[in-house]
Short mmCIF file of C-alpha atoms in Angstrom, two decimals:
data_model
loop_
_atom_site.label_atom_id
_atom_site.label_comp_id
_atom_site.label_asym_id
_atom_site.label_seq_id
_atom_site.Cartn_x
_atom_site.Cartn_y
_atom_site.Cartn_z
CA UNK A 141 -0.92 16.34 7.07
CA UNK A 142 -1.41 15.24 3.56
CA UNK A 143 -2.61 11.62 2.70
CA UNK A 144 -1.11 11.15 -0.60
CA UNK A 145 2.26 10.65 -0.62
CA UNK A 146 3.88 12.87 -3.07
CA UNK A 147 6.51 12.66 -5.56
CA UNK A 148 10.31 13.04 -4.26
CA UNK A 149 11.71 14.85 -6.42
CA UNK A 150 12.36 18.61 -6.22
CA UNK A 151 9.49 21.36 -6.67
CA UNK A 152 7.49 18.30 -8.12
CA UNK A 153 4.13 18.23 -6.00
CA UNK A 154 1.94 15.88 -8.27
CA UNK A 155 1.13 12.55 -6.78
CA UNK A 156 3.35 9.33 -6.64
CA UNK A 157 2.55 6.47 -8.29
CA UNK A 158 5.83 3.88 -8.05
CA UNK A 159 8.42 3.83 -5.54
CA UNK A 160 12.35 3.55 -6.49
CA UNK A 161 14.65 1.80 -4.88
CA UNK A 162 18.86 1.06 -5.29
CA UNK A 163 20.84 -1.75 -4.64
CA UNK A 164 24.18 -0.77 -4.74
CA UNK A 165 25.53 -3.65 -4.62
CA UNK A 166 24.20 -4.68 -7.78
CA UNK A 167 24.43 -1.39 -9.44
CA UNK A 168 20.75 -1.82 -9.65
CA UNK A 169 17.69 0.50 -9.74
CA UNK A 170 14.40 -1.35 -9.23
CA UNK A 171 11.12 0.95 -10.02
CA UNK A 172 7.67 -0.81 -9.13
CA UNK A 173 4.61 -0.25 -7.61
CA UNK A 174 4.65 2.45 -5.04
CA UNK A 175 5.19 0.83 -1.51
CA UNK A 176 2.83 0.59 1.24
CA UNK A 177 4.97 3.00 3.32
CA UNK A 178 7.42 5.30 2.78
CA UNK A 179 10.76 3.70 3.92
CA UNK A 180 13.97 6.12 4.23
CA UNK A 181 15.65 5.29 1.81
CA UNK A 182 13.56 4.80 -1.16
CA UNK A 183 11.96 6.93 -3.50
CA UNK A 184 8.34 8.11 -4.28
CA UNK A 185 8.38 8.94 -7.95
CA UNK A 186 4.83 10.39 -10.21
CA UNK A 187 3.75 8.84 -13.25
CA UNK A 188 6.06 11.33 -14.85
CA UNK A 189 8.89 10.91 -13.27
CA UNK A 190 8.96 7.15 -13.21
CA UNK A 191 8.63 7.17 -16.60
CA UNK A 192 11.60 9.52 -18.13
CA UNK A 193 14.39 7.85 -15.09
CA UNK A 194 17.47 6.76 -16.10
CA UNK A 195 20.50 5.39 -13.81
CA UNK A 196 24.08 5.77 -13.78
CA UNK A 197 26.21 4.81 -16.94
CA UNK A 198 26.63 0.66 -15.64
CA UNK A 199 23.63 0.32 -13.80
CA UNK A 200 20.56 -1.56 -14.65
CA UNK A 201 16.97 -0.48 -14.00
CA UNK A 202 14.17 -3.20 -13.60
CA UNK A 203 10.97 -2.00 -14.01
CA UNK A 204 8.38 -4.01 -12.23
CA UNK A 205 4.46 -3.53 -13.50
CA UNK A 206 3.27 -0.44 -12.07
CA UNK A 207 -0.54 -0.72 -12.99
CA UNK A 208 -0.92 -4.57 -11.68
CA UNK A 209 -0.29 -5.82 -8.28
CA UNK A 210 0.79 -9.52 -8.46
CA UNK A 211 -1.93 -12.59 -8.29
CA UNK A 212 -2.70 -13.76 -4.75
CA UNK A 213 -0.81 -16.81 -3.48
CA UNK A 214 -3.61 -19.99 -2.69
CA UNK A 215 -4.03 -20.10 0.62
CA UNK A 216 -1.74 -23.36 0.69
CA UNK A 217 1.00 -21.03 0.05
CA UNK A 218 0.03 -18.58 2.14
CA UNK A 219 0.13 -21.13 4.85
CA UNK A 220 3.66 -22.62 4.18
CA UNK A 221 5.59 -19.02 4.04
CA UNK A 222 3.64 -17.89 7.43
CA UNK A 223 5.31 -21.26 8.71
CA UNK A 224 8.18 -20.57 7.18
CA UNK A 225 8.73 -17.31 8.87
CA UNK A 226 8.04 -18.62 11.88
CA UNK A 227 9.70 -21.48 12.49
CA UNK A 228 12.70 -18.89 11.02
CA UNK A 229 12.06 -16.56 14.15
CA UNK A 230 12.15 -18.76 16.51
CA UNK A 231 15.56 -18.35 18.68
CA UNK A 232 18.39 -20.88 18.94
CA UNK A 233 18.63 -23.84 21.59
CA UNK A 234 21.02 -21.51 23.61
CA UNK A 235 18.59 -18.32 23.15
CA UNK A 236 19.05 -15.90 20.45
CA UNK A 237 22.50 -15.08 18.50
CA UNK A 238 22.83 -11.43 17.49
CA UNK A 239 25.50 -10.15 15.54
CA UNK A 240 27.78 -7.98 17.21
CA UNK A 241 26.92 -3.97 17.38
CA UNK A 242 22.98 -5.01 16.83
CA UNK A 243 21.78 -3.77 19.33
CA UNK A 244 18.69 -5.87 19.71
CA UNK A 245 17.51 -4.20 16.58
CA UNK A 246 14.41 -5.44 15.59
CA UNK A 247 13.34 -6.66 11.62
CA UNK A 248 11.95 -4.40 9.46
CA UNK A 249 8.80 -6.20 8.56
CA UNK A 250 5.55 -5.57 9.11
CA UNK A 251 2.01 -7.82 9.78
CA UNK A 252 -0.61 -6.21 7.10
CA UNK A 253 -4.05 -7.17 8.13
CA UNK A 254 -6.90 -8.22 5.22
CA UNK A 255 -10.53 -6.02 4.91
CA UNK A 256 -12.03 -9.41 4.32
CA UNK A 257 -11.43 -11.11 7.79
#
């Protein structure tokens, strides 16, 4: 099993660099920074790739900064949004409301733990 993800695209084997990603509700394409995992439906992409993509006739592509990550938050900020979150998950008076056919599924985010502490 290979560490580096690799590009998505057919008979392409060179390494990916950015990850693509549609909203179709938007008729959007968004290409940034490759993700931290490979979700289902998105799309590792090489350096090549990324660069020569083009989207349907309508859509828009936004291209996010592949070679910078974005500045850390202060810790202030930090602090509010991990608040935020959780006072979001915590469940109703009455217990929790799921939408019907849910299932109990779970959220899709995950906890990323810093080297530094």
């Amino acid at each position: 099993m290979s560490l580096v993800r690799r590009c998505s695209r057919t008979a392409c084997g060179r390494p990916a660099v950015a990850t693509l990603t549609y909203v179709y509700a938007d008729s959007t394409a968004v290409l940034g920074p490759l993700a931290t995992y490979a979700e289902p439906h998105c799309y590792d992409l090489c350096a090549e790739h990324a660069e020569r993509l083009t989207a349907p006739r309508g859509w828009e592509v936004v291209r996010l900064a592949l070679g910078s990550a974005a500045p850390p938050l202060p810790v202030d900020d930090l602090e509010a949004l991990a608040d935020a979150v959780r006072e979001a998950a915590r469940p109703a008076e009455g217990g929790w409301a799921e939408p019907a056919g849910s299932g109990g599924r779970r959220g899709h985010l995950r906890v990323l733990r810093g080297t530094d502490g």
